[in-house]
Coordinates of C-alpha atoms and ligand atoms in Angstrom, one line a residue:
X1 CA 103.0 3.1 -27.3
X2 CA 100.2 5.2 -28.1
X3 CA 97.8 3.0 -29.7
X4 CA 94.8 3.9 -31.5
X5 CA 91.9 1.4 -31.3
X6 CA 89.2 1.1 -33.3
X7 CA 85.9 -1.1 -32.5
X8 CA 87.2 -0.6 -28.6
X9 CA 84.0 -0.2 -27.1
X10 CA 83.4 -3.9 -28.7
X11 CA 83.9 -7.2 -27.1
X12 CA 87.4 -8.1 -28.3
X13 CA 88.0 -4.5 -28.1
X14 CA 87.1 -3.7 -24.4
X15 CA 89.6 -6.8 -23.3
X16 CA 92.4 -5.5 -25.6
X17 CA 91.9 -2.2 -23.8
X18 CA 92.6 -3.8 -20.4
X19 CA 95.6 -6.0 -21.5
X20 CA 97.4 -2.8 -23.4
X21 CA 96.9 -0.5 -20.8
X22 CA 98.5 -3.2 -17.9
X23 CA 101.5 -3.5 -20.5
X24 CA 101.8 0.5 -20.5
X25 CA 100.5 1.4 -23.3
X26 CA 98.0 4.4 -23.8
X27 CA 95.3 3.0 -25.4
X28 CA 92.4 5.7 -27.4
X29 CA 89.4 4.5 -28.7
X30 CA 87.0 5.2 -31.8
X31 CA 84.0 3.4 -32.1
X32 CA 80.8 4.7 -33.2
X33 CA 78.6 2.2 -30.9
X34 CA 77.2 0.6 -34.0
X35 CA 77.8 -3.0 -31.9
X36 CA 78.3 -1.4 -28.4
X37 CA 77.4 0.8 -25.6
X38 CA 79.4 3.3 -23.9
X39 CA 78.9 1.7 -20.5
X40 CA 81.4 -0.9 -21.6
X41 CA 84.0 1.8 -22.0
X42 CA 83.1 2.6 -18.5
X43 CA 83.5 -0.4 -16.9
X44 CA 87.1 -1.0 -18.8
X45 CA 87.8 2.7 -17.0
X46 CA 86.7 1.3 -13.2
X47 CA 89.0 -1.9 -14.2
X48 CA 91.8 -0.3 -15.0
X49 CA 91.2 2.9 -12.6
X50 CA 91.5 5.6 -14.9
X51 CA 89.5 7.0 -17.7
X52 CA 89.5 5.8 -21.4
X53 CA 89.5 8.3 -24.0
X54 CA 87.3 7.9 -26.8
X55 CA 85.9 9.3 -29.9
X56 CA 82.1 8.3 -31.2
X57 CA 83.3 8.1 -34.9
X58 CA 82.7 6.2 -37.7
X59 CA 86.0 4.6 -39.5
X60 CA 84.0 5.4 -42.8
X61 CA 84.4 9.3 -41.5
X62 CA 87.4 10.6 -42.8
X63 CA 87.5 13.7 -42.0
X64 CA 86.5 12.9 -38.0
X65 CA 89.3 10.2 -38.1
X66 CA 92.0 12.2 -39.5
X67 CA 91.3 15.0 -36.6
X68 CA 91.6 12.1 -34.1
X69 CA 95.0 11.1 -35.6
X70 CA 96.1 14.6 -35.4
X71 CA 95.4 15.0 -32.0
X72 CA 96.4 11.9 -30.6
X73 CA 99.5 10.9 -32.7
X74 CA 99.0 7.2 -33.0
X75 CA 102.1 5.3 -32.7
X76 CA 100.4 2.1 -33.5
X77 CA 96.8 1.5 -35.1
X78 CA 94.7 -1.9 -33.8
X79 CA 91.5 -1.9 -36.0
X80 CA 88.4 -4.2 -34.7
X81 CA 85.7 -2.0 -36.3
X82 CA 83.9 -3.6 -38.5
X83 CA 80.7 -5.9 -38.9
X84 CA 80.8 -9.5 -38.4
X85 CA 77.3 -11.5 -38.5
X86 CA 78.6 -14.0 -41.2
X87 CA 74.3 -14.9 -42.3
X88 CA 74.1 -10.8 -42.1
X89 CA 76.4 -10.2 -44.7
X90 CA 74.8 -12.3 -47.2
X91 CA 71.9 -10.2 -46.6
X92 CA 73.7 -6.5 -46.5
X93 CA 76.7 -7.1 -48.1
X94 CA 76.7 -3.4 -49.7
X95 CA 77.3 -2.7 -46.0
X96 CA 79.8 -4.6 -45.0
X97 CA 81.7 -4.3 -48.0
X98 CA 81.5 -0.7 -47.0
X99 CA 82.8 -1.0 -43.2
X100 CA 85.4 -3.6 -43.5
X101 CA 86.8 -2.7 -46.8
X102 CA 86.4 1.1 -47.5
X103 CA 86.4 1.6 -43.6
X104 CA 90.2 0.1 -43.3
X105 CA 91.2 2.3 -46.7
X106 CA 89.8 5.2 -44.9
X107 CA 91.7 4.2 -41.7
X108 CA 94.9 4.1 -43.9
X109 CA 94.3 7.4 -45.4
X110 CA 94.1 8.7 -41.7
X111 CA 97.0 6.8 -40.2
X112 CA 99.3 8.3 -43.5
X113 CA 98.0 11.6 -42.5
X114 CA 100.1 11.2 -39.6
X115 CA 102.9 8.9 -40.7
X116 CA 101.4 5.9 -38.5
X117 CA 102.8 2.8 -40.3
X118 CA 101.7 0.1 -37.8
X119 CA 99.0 -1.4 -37.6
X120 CA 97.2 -5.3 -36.2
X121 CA 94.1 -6.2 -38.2
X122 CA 91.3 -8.5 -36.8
X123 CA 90.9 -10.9 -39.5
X124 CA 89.1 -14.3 -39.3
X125 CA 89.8 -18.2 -39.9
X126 CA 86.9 -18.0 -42.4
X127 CA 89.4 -16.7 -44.4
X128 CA 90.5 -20.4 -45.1
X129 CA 87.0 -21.8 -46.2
X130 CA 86.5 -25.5 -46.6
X131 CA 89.7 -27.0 -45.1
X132 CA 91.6 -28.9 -47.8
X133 CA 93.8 -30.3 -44.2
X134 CA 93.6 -29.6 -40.1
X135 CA 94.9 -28.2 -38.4
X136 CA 94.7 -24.8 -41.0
X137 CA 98.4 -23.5 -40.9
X138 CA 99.0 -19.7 -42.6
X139 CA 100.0 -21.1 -46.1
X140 CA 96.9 -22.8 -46.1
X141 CA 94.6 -21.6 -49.3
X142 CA 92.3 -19.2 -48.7
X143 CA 89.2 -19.4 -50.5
X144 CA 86.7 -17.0 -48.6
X145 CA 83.0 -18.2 -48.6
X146 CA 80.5 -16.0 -47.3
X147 CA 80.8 -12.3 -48.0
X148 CA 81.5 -11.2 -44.4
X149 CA 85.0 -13.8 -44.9
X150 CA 85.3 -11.9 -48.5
X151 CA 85.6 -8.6 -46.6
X152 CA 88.5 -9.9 -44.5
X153 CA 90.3 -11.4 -46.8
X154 CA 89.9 -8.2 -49.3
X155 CA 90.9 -6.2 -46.5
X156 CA 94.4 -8.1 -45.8
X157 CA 95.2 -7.8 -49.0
X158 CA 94.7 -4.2 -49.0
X159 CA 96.8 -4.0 -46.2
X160 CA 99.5 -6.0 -47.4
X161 CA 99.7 -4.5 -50.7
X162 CA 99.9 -1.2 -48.3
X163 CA 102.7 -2.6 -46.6
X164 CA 104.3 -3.3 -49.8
X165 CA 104.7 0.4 -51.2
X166 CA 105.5 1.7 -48.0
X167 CA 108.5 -0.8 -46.5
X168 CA 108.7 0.5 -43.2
X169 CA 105.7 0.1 -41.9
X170 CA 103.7 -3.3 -40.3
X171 CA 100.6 -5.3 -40.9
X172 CA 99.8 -8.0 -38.6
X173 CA 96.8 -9.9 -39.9
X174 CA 95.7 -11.7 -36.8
X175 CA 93.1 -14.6 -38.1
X176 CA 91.5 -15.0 -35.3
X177 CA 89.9 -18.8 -34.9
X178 CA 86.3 -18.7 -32.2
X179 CA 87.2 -16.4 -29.7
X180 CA 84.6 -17.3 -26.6
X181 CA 85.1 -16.0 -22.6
X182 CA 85.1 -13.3 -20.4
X183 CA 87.0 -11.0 -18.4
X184 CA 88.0 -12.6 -15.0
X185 CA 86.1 -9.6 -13.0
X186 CA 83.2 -10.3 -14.8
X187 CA 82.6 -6.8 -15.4
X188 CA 82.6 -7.0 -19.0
X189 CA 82.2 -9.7 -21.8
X190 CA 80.2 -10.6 -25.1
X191 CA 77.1 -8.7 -25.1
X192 CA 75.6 -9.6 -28.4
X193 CA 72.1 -7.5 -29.4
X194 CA 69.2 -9.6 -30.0
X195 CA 69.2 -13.2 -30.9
X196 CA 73.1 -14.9 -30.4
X197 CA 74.1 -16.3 -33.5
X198 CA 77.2 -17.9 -31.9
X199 CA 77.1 -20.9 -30.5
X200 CA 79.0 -19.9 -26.5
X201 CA 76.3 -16.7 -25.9
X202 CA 73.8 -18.9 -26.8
X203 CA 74.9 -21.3 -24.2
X204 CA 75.3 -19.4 -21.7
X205 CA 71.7 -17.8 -22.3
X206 CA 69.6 -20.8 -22.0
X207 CA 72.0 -21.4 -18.9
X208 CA 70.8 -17.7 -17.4
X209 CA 67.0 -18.8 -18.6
X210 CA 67.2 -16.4 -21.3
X211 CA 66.2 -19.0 -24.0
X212 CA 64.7 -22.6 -23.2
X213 CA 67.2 -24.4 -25.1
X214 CA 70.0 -24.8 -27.8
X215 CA 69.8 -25.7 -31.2
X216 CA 72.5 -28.0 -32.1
X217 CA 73.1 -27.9 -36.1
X218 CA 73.7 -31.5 -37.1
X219 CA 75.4 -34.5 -35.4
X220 CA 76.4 -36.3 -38.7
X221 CA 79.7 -34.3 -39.3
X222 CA 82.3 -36.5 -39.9
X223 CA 83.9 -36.0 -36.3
X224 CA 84.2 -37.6 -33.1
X225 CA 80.7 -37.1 -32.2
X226 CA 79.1 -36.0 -35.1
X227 CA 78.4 -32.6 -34.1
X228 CA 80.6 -29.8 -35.4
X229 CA 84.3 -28.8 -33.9
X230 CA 85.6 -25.7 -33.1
X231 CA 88.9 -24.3 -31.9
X232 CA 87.4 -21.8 -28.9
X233 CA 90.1 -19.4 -27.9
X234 CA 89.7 -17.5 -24.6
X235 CA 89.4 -13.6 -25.4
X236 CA 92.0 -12.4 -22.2
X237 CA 94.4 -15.0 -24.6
X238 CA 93.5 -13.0 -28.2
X239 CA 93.6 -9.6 -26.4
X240 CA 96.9 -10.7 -25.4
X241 CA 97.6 -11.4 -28.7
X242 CA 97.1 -8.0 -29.8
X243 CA 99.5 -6.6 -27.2
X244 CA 102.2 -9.2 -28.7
X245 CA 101.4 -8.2 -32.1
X246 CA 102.0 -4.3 -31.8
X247 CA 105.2 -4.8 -29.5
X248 CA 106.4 -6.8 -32.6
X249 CA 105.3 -4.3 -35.0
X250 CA 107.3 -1.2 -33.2
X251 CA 110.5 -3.7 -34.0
X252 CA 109.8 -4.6 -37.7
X253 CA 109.0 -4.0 -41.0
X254 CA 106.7 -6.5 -43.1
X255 CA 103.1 -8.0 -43.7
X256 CA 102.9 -10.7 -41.6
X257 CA 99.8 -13.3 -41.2
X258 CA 99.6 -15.1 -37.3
X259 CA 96.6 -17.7 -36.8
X260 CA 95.7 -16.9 -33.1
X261 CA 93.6 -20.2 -31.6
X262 CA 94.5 -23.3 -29.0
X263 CA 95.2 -25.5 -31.8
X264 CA 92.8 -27.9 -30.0
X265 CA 89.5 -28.8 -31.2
X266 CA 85.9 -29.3 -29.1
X267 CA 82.5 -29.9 -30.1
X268 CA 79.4 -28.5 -29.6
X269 CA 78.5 -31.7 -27.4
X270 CA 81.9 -31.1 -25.5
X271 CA 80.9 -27.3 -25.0
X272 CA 77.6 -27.8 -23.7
X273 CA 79.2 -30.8 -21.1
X274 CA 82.0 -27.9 -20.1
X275 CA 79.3 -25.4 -19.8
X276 CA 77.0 -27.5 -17.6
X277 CA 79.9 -28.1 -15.3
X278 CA 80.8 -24.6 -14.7
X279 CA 77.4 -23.1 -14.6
X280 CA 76.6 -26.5 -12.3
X281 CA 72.9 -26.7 -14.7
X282 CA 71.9 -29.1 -17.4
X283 CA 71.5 -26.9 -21.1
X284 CA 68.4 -28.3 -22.9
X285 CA 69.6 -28.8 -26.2
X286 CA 67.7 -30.7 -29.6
X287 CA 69.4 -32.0 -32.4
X288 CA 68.5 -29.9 -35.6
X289 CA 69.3 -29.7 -39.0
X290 CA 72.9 -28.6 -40.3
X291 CA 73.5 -24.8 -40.8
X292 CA 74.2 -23.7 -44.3
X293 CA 78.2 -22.9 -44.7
X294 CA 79.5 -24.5 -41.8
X295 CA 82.2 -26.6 -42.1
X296 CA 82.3 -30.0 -39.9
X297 CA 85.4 -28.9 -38.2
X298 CA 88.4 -26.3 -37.6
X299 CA 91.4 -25.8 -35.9
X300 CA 94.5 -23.6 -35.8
X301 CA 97.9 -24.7 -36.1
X302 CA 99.6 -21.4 -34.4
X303 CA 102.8 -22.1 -34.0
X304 CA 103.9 -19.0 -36.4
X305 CA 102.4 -16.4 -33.5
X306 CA 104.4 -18.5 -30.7
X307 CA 107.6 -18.3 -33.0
X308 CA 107.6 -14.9 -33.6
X309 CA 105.7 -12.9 -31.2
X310 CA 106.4 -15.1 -28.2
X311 CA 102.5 -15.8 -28.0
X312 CA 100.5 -18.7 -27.0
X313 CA 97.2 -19.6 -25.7
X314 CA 97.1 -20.1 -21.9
X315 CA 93.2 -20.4 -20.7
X316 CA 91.7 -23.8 -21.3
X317 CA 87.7 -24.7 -21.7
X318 CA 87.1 -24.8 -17.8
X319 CA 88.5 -20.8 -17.8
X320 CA 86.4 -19.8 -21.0
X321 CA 83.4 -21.6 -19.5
X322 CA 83.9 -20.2 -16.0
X323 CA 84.3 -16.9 -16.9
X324 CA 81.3 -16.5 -19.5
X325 CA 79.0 -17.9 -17.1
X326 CA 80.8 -15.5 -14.4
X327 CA 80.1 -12.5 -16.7
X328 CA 76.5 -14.1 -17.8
X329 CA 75.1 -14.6 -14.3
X330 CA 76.3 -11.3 -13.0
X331 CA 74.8 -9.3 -15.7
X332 CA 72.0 -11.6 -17.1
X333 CA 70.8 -8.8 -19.4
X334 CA 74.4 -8.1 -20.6
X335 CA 75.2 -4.4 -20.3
X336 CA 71.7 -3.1 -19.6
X337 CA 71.1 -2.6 -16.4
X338 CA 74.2 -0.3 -16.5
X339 CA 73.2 1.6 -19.4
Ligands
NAD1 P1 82.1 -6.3 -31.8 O1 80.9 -6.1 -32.7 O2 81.8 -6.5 -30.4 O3 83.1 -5.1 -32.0 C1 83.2 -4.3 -33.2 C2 83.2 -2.9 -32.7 O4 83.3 -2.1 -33.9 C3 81.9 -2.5 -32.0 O5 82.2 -1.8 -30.9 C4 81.1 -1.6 -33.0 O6 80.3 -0.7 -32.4 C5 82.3 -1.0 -33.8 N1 81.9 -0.6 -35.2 C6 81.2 -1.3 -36.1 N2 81.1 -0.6 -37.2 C7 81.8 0.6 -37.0 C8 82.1 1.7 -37.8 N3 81.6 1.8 -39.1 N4 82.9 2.7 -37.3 C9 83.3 2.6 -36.0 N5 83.1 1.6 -35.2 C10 82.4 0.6 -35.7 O7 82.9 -7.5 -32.4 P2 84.2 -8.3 -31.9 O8 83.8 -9.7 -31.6 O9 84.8 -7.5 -30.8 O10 85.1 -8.3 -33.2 C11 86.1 -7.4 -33.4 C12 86.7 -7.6 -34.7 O11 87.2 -8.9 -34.8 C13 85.7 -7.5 -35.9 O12 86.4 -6.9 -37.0 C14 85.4 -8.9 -36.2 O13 85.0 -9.1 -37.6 C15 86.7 -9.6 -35.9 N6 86.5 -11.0 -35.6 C16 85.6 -11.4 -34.6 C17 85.5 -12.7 -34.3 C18 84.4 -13.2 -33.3 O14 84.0 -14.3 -33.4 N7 84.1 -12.3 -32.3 C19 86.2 -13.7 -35.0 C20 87.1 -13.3 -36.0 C21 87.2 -12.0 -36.3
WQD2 C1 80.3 -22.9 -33.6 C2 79.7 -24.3 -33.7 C3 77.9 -24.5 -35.2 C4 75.2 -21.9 -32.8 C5 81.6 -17.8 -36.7 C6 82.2 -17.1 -37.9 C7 83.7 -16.8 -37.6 C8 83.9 -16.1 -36.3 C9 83.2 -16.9 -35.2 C10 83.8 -13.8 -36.9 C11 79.4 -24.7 -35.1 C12 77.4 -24.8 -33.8 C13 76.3 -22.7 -33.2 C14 74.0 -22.7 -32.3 C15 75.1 -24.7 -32.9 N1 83.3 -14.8 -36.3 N2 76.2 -24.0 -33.3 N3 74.1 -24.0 -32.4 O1 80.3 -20.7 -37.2 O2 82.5 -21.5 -36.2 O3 82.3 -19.1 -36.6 O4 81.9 -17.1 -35.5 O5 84.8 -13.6 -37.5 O6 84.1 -16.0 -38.6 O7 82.1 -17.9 -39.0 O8 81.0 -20.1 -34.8 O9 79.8 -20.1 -32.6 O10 78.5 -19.8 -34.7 O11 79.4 -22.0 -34.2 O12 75.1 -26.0 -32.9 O13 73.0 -22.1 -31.9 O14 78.5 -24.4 -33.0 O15 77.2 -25.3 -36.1 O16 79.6 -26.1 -35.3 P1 81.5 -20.4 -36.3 P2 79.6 -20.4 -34.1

């Protein structure tokens, strides 16, 4: 299919890119480097040994994105673009109400412009908010916290009430749970700007001597350790995901919600002990104070996405570990030295 892909240049993106275009799909991008460099797009082309079209283009540009459609002809939209720095929001909220919500009904408007009715949406498991059970299953309530989880959960409704009045066509709100790894070449992998606010790239940059040591926000969670758990989910598994998600779409009609994690559960101690074996270095780490919002622990019960789109999680911790610090040590400045 031809597949439209917005946010490509990013880090789920980029891995998405590879995993479509080895299950012959043609794959054209739209970013407008907000979150990302062109050199990533580069090294997805030597990967994959061709080049990757692209257009630098902002999803909140109408007019640019319905000239894109028109040329290209999507037969299928995937749409990462979007901001999603949960403490940012709270501070710019104005903008990312603006990107994730206005920027998918823009997206829509372009995709109608053409008669594109599919389409796989990145949301998020902070969709949920505090969990009133674990593991979270779909018909979980959602009661969206911050403003960055408001965004998402705006935007799948948008899209589903999209769905609605036009019958043919598929959503696929993927909710994705802590997508963490790298690409097995190493060539490409989470490259966040400035200061990581996630807890795996911060890892792995004290581990590349980046940063002398981790914070750890609170060991008195009521888990097995006390420090807060998460359900990491490798990102070759999620771009996989995507690829499952759209070759369901091309055979169905409907708004349909997948959670996409391991449906197992690690803690920040368990990370940094996985981490320390793959890197073979100890992380300095200190004990700290709780961060504001997070929950003690989540997990995914994704059953749905194996049901129906014949998807499940295959990478444990060792291969998200391995392959970060794969992708960290080769390139301890991220992309930079290619740019
Ligand atoms: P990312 O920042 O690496 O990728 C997002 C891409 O969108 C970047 O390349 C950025 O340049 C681009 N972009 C931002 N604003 C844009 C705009 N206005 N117009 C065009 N392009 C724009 O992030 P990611 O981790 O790859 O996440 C992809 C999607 O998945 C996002 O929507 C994010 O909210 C969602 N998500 C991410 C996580 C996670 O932990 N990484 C978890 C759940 C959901
Ligand atoms: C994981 C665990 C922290 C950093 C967020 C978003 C979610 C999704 C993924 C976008 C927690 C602890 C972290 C650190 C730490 N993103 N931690 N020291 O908060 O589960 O999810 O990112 O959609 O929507 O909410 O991920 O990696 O920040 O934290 O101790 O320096 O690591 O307290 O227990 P989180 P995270």
């Amino acid at each position: 299919m031809r597949v439209l892909v917005t946010g490509g240049a990013g880090y789920i993106g980029t891995h998405t890119l590879i995993e479509l275009i080895a299950a012959g799909h043609e794959p054209y991008v739209v970013d407008n480097f907000d979150n990302a460099v062109p050199e990533a797009l580069n090294r997805v082309s030597e990967l994959v040994q061709r080049p990757i079209p692209f257009t630098d283009c902002d999803v909140r540009d109408r007019k640019a994105l319905t000239e894109v459609c028109e040329t290209f002809r999507p037969e299928a939209v995937i749409h990462f673009a979007g901001l999603k720095a949960v403490g940012e929001s709270e501070e710019r909220p104005r903008d990312y109400y603006d990107v994730n919500v206005a920027g998918t009904l823009t997206l829509l408007a372009a995709m109608e412009a053409v008669g594109c009715r599919r389409i796989v949406f990145s949301s998020s498991a902070t969709v949920y908010g505090v969990p009133e059970y674990l593991p979270y299953d779909e018909a979980h309530p959602t009661v969206p916290l911050s403003v960055y989880a408001k965004t998402k959960h705006m935007a799948e409704g948008i899209l589903t009430d999209w769905q609605r009045a036009n019958p043919e066509g598929a959503v696929m709100l993927l909710r994705y749970f802590n997508p963490v790894g790298a690409h097995v070449s190493s060539r490409i992998g989470e490259d966040p700007q400035g200061i990581p606010n996630n807890l795996m790239p911060f890892i792995s940059q004290v581990a590349v001597g980046r940063r002398d040591k981790l914070m750890v926000f609170g060991d008195d969670y009521d888990t097995a350790d006390g420090t807060g758990v998460r359900d990491y989910i490798h990102v070759t598994d999620l771009a996989r995901a995507h690829v499952k998600a759209i070759e369901f779409a091309e055979h169905t009609a409907g708004a349909e919600v997948f959670n996409i994690g391991t449906g197992q559960g690690y803690s920040v101690l368990d990370m940094i002990r996985a981490f320390e074996k793959a890197a073979d270095r100890p992380i300095p780490y200190e004990v700290t104070d709780r961060r504001p919002g997070d929950v003690a622990a989540m997990e995914a019960d994704a059953s749905r996405a194996a049901k129906h789109l014949g998807w499940r999680a295959e990478l444990g911790l060792d291969a998200m570990c391995e392959s970060v610090w794969g992708w960290q040590s080769a390139n301890p400045q991220g992309y930079e030295e290619g740019r």
